[in-house]
JSON list of C-alpha atoms in Angstrom, two decimals:
[
{"chain": "A", "resi": 1, "resn": "MET", "atom": "CA", "xyz": [-86.87, -153.20, 161.83]},
{"chain": "A", "resi": 2, "resn": "THR", "atom": "CA", "xyz": [-85.34, -152.13, 165.39]},
{"chain": "A", "resi": 3, "resn": "LEU", "atom": "CA", "xyz": [-82.26, -154.41, 164.54]},
{"chain": "A", "resi": 4, "resn": "CYS", "atom": "CA", "xyz": [-82.03, -152.61, 160.84]},
{"chain": "A", "resi": 5, "resn": "LEU", "atom": "CA", "xyz": [-82.32, -149.43, 162.55]},
{"chain": "A", "resi": 6, "resn": "VAL", "atom": "CA", "xyz": [-79.51, -150.03, 164.85]},
{"chain": "A", "resi": 7, "resn": "ARG", "atom": "CA", "xyz": [-77.07, -151.41, 162.37]},
{"chain": "A", "resi": 8, "resn": "THR", "atom": "CA", "xyz": [-77.60, -148.58, 160.06]},
{"chain": "A", "resi": 9, "resn": "GLY", "atom": "CA", "xyz": [-76.84, -146.09, 162.90]},
{"chain": "A", "resi": 10, "resn": "ARG", "atom": "CA", "xyz": [-73.74, -148.16, 164.13]},
{"chain": "A", "resi": 11, "resn": "SER", "atom": "CA", "xyz": [-72.26, -149.22, 161.06]},
{"chain": "A", "resi": 12, "resn": "ARG", "atom": "CA", "xyz": [-73.82, -147.37, 158.14]},
{"chain": "A", "resi": 13, "resn": "ASP", "atom": "CA", "xyz": [-74.91, -150.86, 156.64]},
{"chain": "A", "resi": 14, "resn": "VAL", "atom": "CA", "xyz": [-76.44, -149.89, 153.38]},
{"chain": "A", "resi": 15, "resn": "ALA", "atom": "CA", "xyz": [-78.46, -153.32, 153.39]},
{"chain": "A", "resi": 16, "resn": "SER", "atom": "CA", "xyz": [-80.19, -152.58, 156.60]},
{"chain": "A", "resi": 17, "resn": "PHE", "atom": "CA", "xyz": [-81.08, -149.23, 155.32]},
{"chain": "A", "resi": 18, "resn": "GLU", "atom": "CA", "xyz": [-82.50, -150.62, 152.16]},
{"chain": "A", "resi": 19, "resn": "ARG", "atom": "CA", "xyz": [-84.94, -152.72, 154.06]},
{"chain": "A", "resi": 20, "resn": "LEU", "atom": "CA", "xyz": [-85.83, -149.86, 156.14]},
{"chain": "A", "resi": 21, "resn": "PHE", "atom": "CA", "xyz": [-86.42, -147.97, 153.31]},
{"chain": "A", "resi": 22, "resn": "VAL", "atom": "CA", "xyz": [-88.61, -150.73, 151.80]},
{"chain": "A", "resi": 23, "resn": "TYR", "atom": "CA", "xyz": [-90.59, -151.09, 154.63]},
{"chain": "A", "resi": 24, "resn": "PHE", "atom": "CA", "xyz": [-91.14, -147.59, 155.93]},
{"chain": "A", "resi": 25, "resn": "GLY", "atom": "CA", "xyz": [-91.14, -145.75, 152.64]},
{"chain": "A", "resi": 26, "resn": "PRO", "atom": "CA", "xyz": [-94.58, -146.79, 151.64]},
{"chain": "A", "resi": 27, "resn": "ARG", "atom": "CA", "xyz": [-95.85, -146.22, 155.04]},
{"chain": "A", "resi": 28, "resn": "ILE", "atom": "CA", "xyz": [-94.55, -142.76, 155.53]},
{"chain": "A", "resi": 29, "resn": "ARG", "atom": "CA", "xyz": [-95.86, -141.78, 151.89]},
{"chain": "A", "resi": 30, "resn": "SER", "atom": "CA", "xyz": [-99.43, -143.00, 153.09]},
{"chain": "A", "resi": 31, "resn": "PHE", "atom": "CA", "xyz": [-98.91, -141.13, 156.46]},
{"chain": "A", "resi": 32, "resn": "MET", "atom": "CA", "xyz": [-98.26, -138.12, 154.58]},
{"chain": "A", "resi": 33, "resn": "LEU", "atom": "CA", "xyz": [-101.05, -138.61, 151.84]},
{"chain": "A", "resi": 34, "resn": "LYS", "atom": "CA", "xyz": [-103.51, -139.10, 155.13]},
{"chain": "A", "resi": 35, "resn": "ARG", "atom": "CA", "xyz": [-102.58, -135.51, 156.01]},
{"chain": "A", "resi": 36, "resn": "ALA", "atom": "CA", "xyz": [-104.10, -133.86, 152.69]},
{"chain": "A", "resi": 37, "resn": "LEU", "atom": "CA", "xyz": [-100.87, -133.64, 151.25]},
{"chain": "A", "resi": 38, "resn": "ASP", "atom": "CA", "xyz": [-100.89, -134.24, 147.39]},
{"chain": "A", "resi": 39, "resn": "GLY", "atom": "CA", "xyz": [-98.65, -137.05, 145.78]},
{"chain": "A", "resi": 40, "resn": "GLN", "atom": "CA", "xyz": [-95.57, -135.23, 144.87]},
{"chain": "A", "resi": 41, "resn": "LEU", "atom": "CA", "xyz": [-95.22, -133.53, 147.93]},
{"chain": "A", "resi": 42, "resn": "ALA", "atom": "CA", "xyz": [-95.59, -136.69, 150.08]},
{"chain": "A", "resi": 43, "resn": "GLU", "atom": "CA", "xyz": [-93.04, -138.41, 147.89]},
{"chain": "A", "resi": 44, "resn": "GLU", "atom": "CA", "xyz": [-90.83, -135.67, 148.41]},
{"chain": "A", "resi": 45, "resn": "LEU", "atom": "CA", "xyz": [-91.44, -135.57, 152.19]},
{"chain": "A", "resi": 46, "resn": "MET", "atom": "CA", "xyz": [-90.91, -139.22, 152.38]},
{"chain": "A", "resi": 47, "resn": "GLN", "atom": "CA", "xyz": [-87.75, -139.07, 150.63]},
{"chain": "A", "resi": 48, "resn": "GLU", "atom": "CA", "xyz": [-86.56, -136.27, 153.09]},
{"chain": "A", "resi": 49, "resn": "THR", "atom": "CA", "xyz": [-87.79, -138.44, 156.09]},
{"chain": "A", "resi": 50, "resn": "MET", "atom": "CA", "xyz": [-85.52, -141.38, 154.89]},
{"chain": "A", "resi": 51, "resn": "MET", "atom": "CA", "xyz": [-82.76, -139.30, 154.31]},
{"chain": "A", "resi": 52, "resn": "MET", "atom": "CA", "xyz": [-83.21, -138.02, 157.76]},
{"chain": "A", "resi": 53, "resn": "VAL", "atom": "CA", "xyz": [-83.38, -141.79, 159.14]},
{"chain": "A", "resi": 54, "resn": "TRP", "atom": "CA", "xyz": [-80.00, -142.44, 157.22]},
{"chain": "A", "resi": 55, "resn": "ARG", "atom": "CA", "xyz": [-78.41, -139.33, 158.91]},
{"chain": "A", "resi": 56, "resn": "LYS", "atom": "CA", "xyz": [-79.70, -139.80, 162.26]},
{"chain": "A", "resi": 57, "resn": "ALA", "atom": "CA", "xyz": [-80.08, -143.53, 162.70]},
{"chain": "A", "resi": 58, "resn": "SER", "atom": "CA", "xyz": [-76.87, -143.53, 165.25]},
{"chain": "A", "resi": 59, "resn": "LEU", "atom": "CA", "xyz": [-79.29, -141.24, 167.56]},
{"chain": "A", "resi": 60, "resn": "PHE", "atom": "CA", "xyz": [-81.80, -144.11, 167.82]},
{"chain": "A", "resi": 61, "resn": "ASP", "atom": "CA", "xyz": [-81.95, -145.70, 171.12]},
{"chain": "A", "resi": 62, "resn": "PRO", "atom": "CA", "xyz": [-83.79, -148.91, 171.46]},
{"chain": "A", "resi": 63, "resn": "GLN", "atom": "CA", "xyz": [-84.35, -148.83, 175.15]},
{"chain": "A", "resi": 64, "resn": "ARG", "atom": "CA", "xyz": [-86.41, -145.56, 174.86]},
{"chain": "A", "resi": 65, "resn": "GLY", "atom": "CA", "xyz": [-88.82, -146.94, 171.96]},
{"chain": "A", "resi": 66, "resn": "ASN", "atom": "CA", "xyz": [-89.18, -148.75, 168.87]},
{"chain": "A", "resi": 67, "resn": "ALA", "atom": "CA", "xyz": [-87.82, -148.03, 165.51]},
{"chain": "A", "resi": 68, "resn": "SER", "atom": "CA", "xyz": [-91.38, -147.37, 163.93]},
{"chain": "A", "resi": 69, "resn": "ALA", "atom": "CA", "xyz": [-92.27, -144.82, 166.48]},
{"chain": "A", "resi": 70, "resn": "TRP", "atom": "CA", "xyz": [-88.89, -143.06, 166.22]},
{"chain": "A", "resi": 71, "resn": "VAL", "atom": "CA", "xyz": [-89.32, -143.04, 162.15]},
{"chain": "A", "resi": 72, "resn": "PHE", "atom": "CA", "xyz": [-92.90, -141.66, 162.11]},
{"chain": "A", "resi": 73, "resn": "THR", "atom": "CA", "xyz": [-91.77, -138.88, 164.77]},
{"chain": "A", "resi": 74, "resn": "LEU", "atom": "CA", "xyz": [-89.22, -138.06, 162.18]},
{"chain": "A", "resi": 75, "resn": "ALA", "atom": "CA", "xyz": [-91.70, -137.76, 159.71]},
{"chain": "A", "resi": 76, "resn": "ARG", "atom": "CA", "xyz": [-93.84, -135.87, 161.46]},
{"chain": "A", "resi": 77, "resn": "ASN", "atom": "CA", "xyz": [-91.25, -133.33, 162.00]},
{"chain": "A", "resi": 78, "resn": "VAL", "atom": "CA", "xyz": [-90.40, -133.19, 158.37]},
{"chain": "A", "resi": 79, "resn": "MET", "atom": "CA", "xyz": [-94.11, -132.79, 157.57]},
{"chain": "A", "resi": 80, "resn": "ILE", "atom": "CA", "xyz": [-94.25, -129.80, 160.10]},
{"chain": "A", "resi": 81, "resn": "ASP", "atom": "CA", "xyz": [-90.98, -128.39, 158.98]},
{"chain": "A", "resi": 82, "resn": "ASN", "atom": "CA", "xyz": [-92.78, -128.14, 155.70]},
{"chain": "A", "resi": 83, "resn": "LEU", "atom": "CA", "xyz": [-95.87, -126.66, 156.64]},
{"chain": "A", "resi": 84, "resn": "ARG", "atom": "CA", "xyz": [-94.15, -123.95, 158.53]},
{"chain": "A", "resi": 85, "resn": "LYS", "atom": "CA", "xyz": [-92.04, -123.33, 155.43]},
{"chain": "A", "resi": 86, "resn": "ALA", "atom": "CA", "xyz": [-95.44, -122.84, 153.13]},
{"chain": "A", "resi": 87, "resn": "LYS", "atom": "CA", "xyz": [-96.83, -120.48, 155.78]},
{"chain": "A", "resi": 88, "resn": "ARG", "atom": "CA", "xyz": [-94.25, -117.88, 155.38]},
{"chain": "A", "resi": 89, "resn": "PRO", "atom": "CA", "xyz": [-95.16, -114.98, 153.31]},
{"chain": "A", "resi": 90, "resn": "GLU", "atom": "CA", "xyz": [-93.29, -114.51, 149.77]},
{"chain": "A", "resi": 91, "resn": "PHE", "atom": "CA", "xyz": [-91.51, -111.23, 149.39]},
{"chain": "A", "resi": 92, "resn": "ASP", "atom": "CA", "xyz": [-93.77, -108.99, 147.81]},
{"chain": "A", "resi": 93, "resn": "PRO", "atom": "CA", "xyz": [-91.71, -105.52, 146.69]},
{"chain": "A", "resi": 94, "resn": "THR", "atom": "CA", "xyz": [-94.92, -103.71, 146.30]},
{"chain": "A", "resi": 95, "resn": "ASP", "atom": "CA", "xyz": [-96.02, -104.10, 149.92]},
{"chain": "A", "resi": 96, "resn": "PRO", "atom": "CA", "xyz": [-96.06, -100.55, 151.32]},
{"chain": "A", "resi": 97, "resn": "ALA", "atom": "CA", "xyz": [-93.71, -101.79, 153.96]},
{"chain": "A", "resi": 98, "resn": "PHE", "atom": "CA", "xyz": [-91.12, -101.88, 151.35]},
{"chain": "A", "resi": 99, "resn": "VAL", "atom": "CA", "xyz": [-92.06, -98.76, 149.57]},
{"chain": "A", "resi": 100, "resn": "PRO", "atom": "CA", "xyz": [-89.97, -96.02, 150.23]},
{"chain": "A", "resi": 101, "resn": "ASP", "atom": "CA", "xyz": [-91.59, -92.69, 151.99]},
{"chain": "A", "resi": 102, "resn": "ALA", "atom": "CA", "xyz": [-92.63, -89.95, 149.53]},
{"chain": "A", "resi": 103, "resn": "PRO", "atom": "CA", "xyz": [-89.81, -87.34, 149.86]},
{"chain": "A", "resi": 104, "resn": "GLU", "atom": "CA", "xyz": [-91.02, -84.41, 152.51]},
{"chain": "A", "resi": 105, "resn": "THR", "atom": "CA", "xyz": [-92.28, -81.51, 150.97]},
{"chain": "A", "resi": 106, "resn": "PRO", "atom": "CA", "xyz": [-90.67, -78.26, 151.79]},
{"chain": "A", "resi": 107, "resn": "ASP", "atom": "CA", "xyz": [-93.82, -77.48, 154.16]},
{"chain": "A", "resi": 108, "resn": "VAL", "atom": "CA", "xyz": [-93.11, -80.21, 156.15]},
{"chain": "A", "resi": 109, "resn": "ASN", "atom": "CA", "xyz": [-89.23, -79.72, 156.44]},
{"chain": "A", "resi": 110, "resn": "PHE", "atom": "CA", "xyz": [-90.00, -75.89, 157.41]},
{"chain": "A", "resi": 111, "resn": "GLU", "atom": "CA", "xyz": [-92.32, -77.04, 159.91]},
{"chain": "A", "resi": 112, "resn": "GLN", "atom": "CA", "xyz": [-89.82, -79.51, 161.29]},
{"chain": "A", "resi": 113, "resn": "ASP", "atom": "CA", "xyz": [-87.30, -76.97, 161.63]},
{"chain": "A", "resi": 114, "resn": "GLU", "atom": "CA", "xyz": [-89.65, -74.13, 163.24]},
{"chain": "A", "resi": 115, "resn": "SER", "atom": "CA", "xyz": [-90.38, -76.77, 165.74]},
{"chain": "A", "resi": 116, "resn": "ALA", "atom": "CA", "xyz": [-86.86, -77.91, 166.32]},
{"chain": "A", "resi": 117, "resn": "GLU", "atom": "CA", "xyz": [-85.55, -74.14, 166.87]},
{"chain": "A", "resi": 118, "resn": "ARG", "atom": "CA", "xyz": [-88.77, -73.57, 169.33]},
{"chain": "A", "resi": 119, "resn": "ILE", "atom": "CA", "xyz": [-87.45, -76.75, 171.36]},
{"chain": "A", "resi": 120, "resn": "ARG", "atom": "CA", "xyz": [-83.96, -75.23, 171.18]},
{"chain": "A", "resi": 121, "resn": "LEU", "atom": "CA", "xyz": [-84.98, -72.05, 172.77]},
{"chain": "A", "resi": 122, "resn": "ALA", "atom": "CA", "xyz": [-87.10, -73.37, 175.39]},
{"chain": "A", "resi": 123, "resn": "LEU", "atom": "CA", "xyz": [-84.24, -75.65, 176.30]},
{"chain": "A", "resi": 124, "resn": "ALA", "atom": "CA", "xyz": [-82.11, -72.65, 176.32]},
{"chain": "A", "resi": 125, "resn": "SER", "atom": "CA", "xyz": [-84.69, -70.82, 178.61]},
{"chain": "A", "resi": 126, "resn": "LEU", "atom": "CA", "xyz": [-84.18, -73.43, 181.43]},
{"chain": "A", "resi": 127, "resn": "PRO", "atom": "CA", "xyz": [-81.86, -72.93, 184.26]},
{"chain": "A", "resi": 128, "resn": "GLU", "atom": "CA", "xyz": [-78.50, -74.81, 183.53]},
{"chain": "A", "resi": 129, "resn": "GLU", "atom": "CA", "xyz": [-78.81, -77.77, 185.83]},
{"chain": "A", "resi": 130, "resn": "GLN", "atom": "CA", "xyz": [-82.06, -78.63, 184.71]},
{"chain": "A", "resi": 131, "resn": "ALA", "atom": "CA", "xyz": [-81.29, -78.67, 181.01]},
{"chain": "A", "resi": 132, "resn": "GLU", "atom": "CA", "xyz": [-77.85, -80.54, 181.81]},
{"chain": "A", "resi": 133, "resn": "LEU", "atom": "CA", "xyz": [-80.31, -83.23, 183.77]},
{"chain": "A", "resi": 134, "resn": "LEU", "atom": "CA", "xyz": [-82.68, -83.56, 180.68]},
{"chain": "A", "resi": 135, "resn": "ARG", "atom": "CA", "xyz": [-79.50, -83.77, 178.23]},
{"chain": "A", "resi": 136, "resn": "MET", "atom": "CA", "xyz": [-78.14, -86.57, 180.51]},
{"chain": "A", "resi": 137, "resn": "SER", "atom": "CA", "xyz": [-81.49, -88.31, 180.73]},
{"chain": "A", "resi": 138, "resn": "PHE", "atom": "CA", "xyz": [-82.75, -87.94, 177.09]},
{"chain": "A", "resi": 139, "resn": "PHE", "atom": "CA", "xyz": [-79.68, -87.15, 174.69]},
{"chain": "A", "resi": 140, "resn": "GLU", "atom": "CA", "xyz": [-77.40, -89.46, 176.40]},
{"chain": "A", "resi": 141, "resn": "ASP", "atom": "CA", "xyz": [-79.75, -91.82, 177.39]},
{"chain": "A", "resi": 142, "resn": "ILE", "atom": "CA", "xyz": [-78.34, -92.29, 181.09]},
{"chain": "A", "resi": 143, "resn": "SER", "atom": "CA", "xyz": [-80.60, -93.78, 183.76]},
{"chain": "A", "resi": 144, "resn": "HIS", "atom": "CA", "xyz": [-81.77, -91.55, 186.64]},
{"chain": "A", "resi": 145, "resn": "SER", "atom": "CA", "xyz": [-79.77, -93.51, 189.15]},
{"chain": "A", "resi": 146, "resn": "MET", "atom": "CA", "xyz": [-76.72, -92.82, 187.00]},
{"chain": "A", "resi": 147, "resn": "ILE", "atom": "CA", "xyz": [-77.18, -89.35, 186.89]},
{"chain": "A", "resi": 148, "resn": "ALA", "atom": "CA", "xyz": [-77.63, -89.11, 190.71]},
{"chain": "A", "resi": 149, "resn": "GLU", "atom": "CA", "xyz": [-74.27, -90.83, 191.11]},
{"chain": "A", "resi": 150, "resn": "LYS", "atom": "CA", "xyz": [-72.65, -88.61, 188.74]},
{"chain": "A", "resi": 151, "resn": "THR", "atom": "CA", "xyz": [-74.01, -85.43, 189.91]},
{"chain": "A", "resi": 152, "resn": "ASN", "atom": "CA", "xyz": [-73.98, -86.60, 193.59]},
{"chain": "A", "resi": 153, "resn": "LEU", "atom": "CA", "xyz": [-77.81, -85.89, 194.12]},
{"chain": "A", "resi": 154, "resn": "PRO", "atom": "CA", "xyz": [-80.32, -87.99, 195.66]},
{"chain": "A", "resi": 155, "resn": "LEU", "atom": "CA", "xyz": [-82.36, -89.79, 193.13]},
{"chain": "A", "resi": 156, "resn": "GLY", "atom": "CA", "xyz": [-85.73, -88.18, 194.24]},
{"chain": "A", "resi": 157, "resn": "THR", "atom": "CA", "xyz": [-84.18, -84.97, 193.55]},
{"chain": "A", "resi": 158, "resn": "VAL", "atom": "CA", "xyz": [-82.75, -85.87, 190.12]},
{"chain": "A", "resi": 159, "resn": "LYS", "atom": "CA", "xyz": [-86.47, -87.32, 189.20]},
{"chain": "A", "resi": 160, "resn": "SER", "atom": "CA", "xyz": [-88.28, -84.09, 190.66]},
{"chain": "A", "resi": 161, "resn": "ARG", "atom": "CA", "xyz": [-85.83, -81.64, 188.81]},
{"chain": "A", "resi": 162, "resn": "ILE", "atom": "CA", "xyz": [-86.36, -83.62, 185.60]},
{"chain": "A", "resi": 163, "resn": "ARG", "atom": "CA", "xyz": [-90.03, -83.40, 186.18]},
{"chain": "A", "resi": 164, "resn": "ALA", "atom": "CA", "xyz": [-89.82, -79.56, 186.86]},
{"chain": "A", "resi": 165, "resn": "ALA", "atom": "CA", "xyz": [-87.92, -79.15, 183.75]},
{"chain": "A", "resi": 166, "resn": "PHE", "atom": "CA", "xyz": [-90.63, -80.70, 181.57]},
{"chain": "A", "resi": 167, "resn": "SER", "atom": "CA", "xyz": [-93.23, -78.51, 183.33]},
{"chain": "A", "resi": 168, "resn": "ARG", "atom": "CA", "xyz": [-91.04, -75.35, 182.37]},
{"chain": "A", "resi": 169, "resn": "LEU", "atom": "CA", "xyz": [-90.59, -76.88, 178.68]},
{"chain": "A", "resi": 170, "resn": "ARG", "atom": "CA", "xyz": [-94.37, -77.43, 178.36]},
{"chain": "A", "resi": 171, "resn": "ALA", "atom": "CA", "xyz": [-95.06, -73.74, 179.53]},
{"chain": "A", "resi": 172, "resn": "ALA", "atom": "CA", "xyz": [-92.64, -72.42, 177.10]},
{"chain": "A", "resi": 173, "resn": "LEU", "atom": "CA", "xyz": [-93.82, -74.34, 174.30]},
{"chain": "A", "resi": 174, "resn": "GLY", "atom": "CA", "xyz": [-97.36, -73.38, 175.11]},
{"chain": "A", "resi": 175, "resn": "GLU", "atom": "CA", "xyz": [-98.72, -77.01, 175.86]},
{"chain": "A", "resi": 176, "resn": "ASP", "atom": "CA", "xyz": [-101.04, -77.65, 178.15]},
{"chain": "A", "resi": 177, "resn": "ARG", "atom": "CA", "xyz": [-101.14, -80.86, 180.44]}
]
């Protein structure tokens, strides 16, 4: 069988592939059936395996192993791929993850607007330098080390001023921590 596989790979010899198919087809089907696959699926996977043998025969290296081991490795991989596909969940449009959120009520909108206004006022009450450091760090997503470079301040000073700004914000918002 090794010679047939080599011929199939090198010259696309149909007669050699036919011999491979006649020899390995029933064995691969039996291999699939022993793994608790139904007859229809075993037949489909055998066909898929043999198509892969035809397409990849040129990759077979007789120095690295025998034809049977190579073909059954392909069959095993085809079976594993099929099992992975079968385990993928089907799309369920009624899944809560896909159902849009209910529109927010006026109460929720009012509370969010009120909270946003409280935060704006608290930020406005901070010293200009602390407010600017917070803005760069959280609204512009600039790292503390980059802020230190931009402002010509030591990194420790940037961190301590941001921490102090948070303490003032908590106090202004009436939060304990």
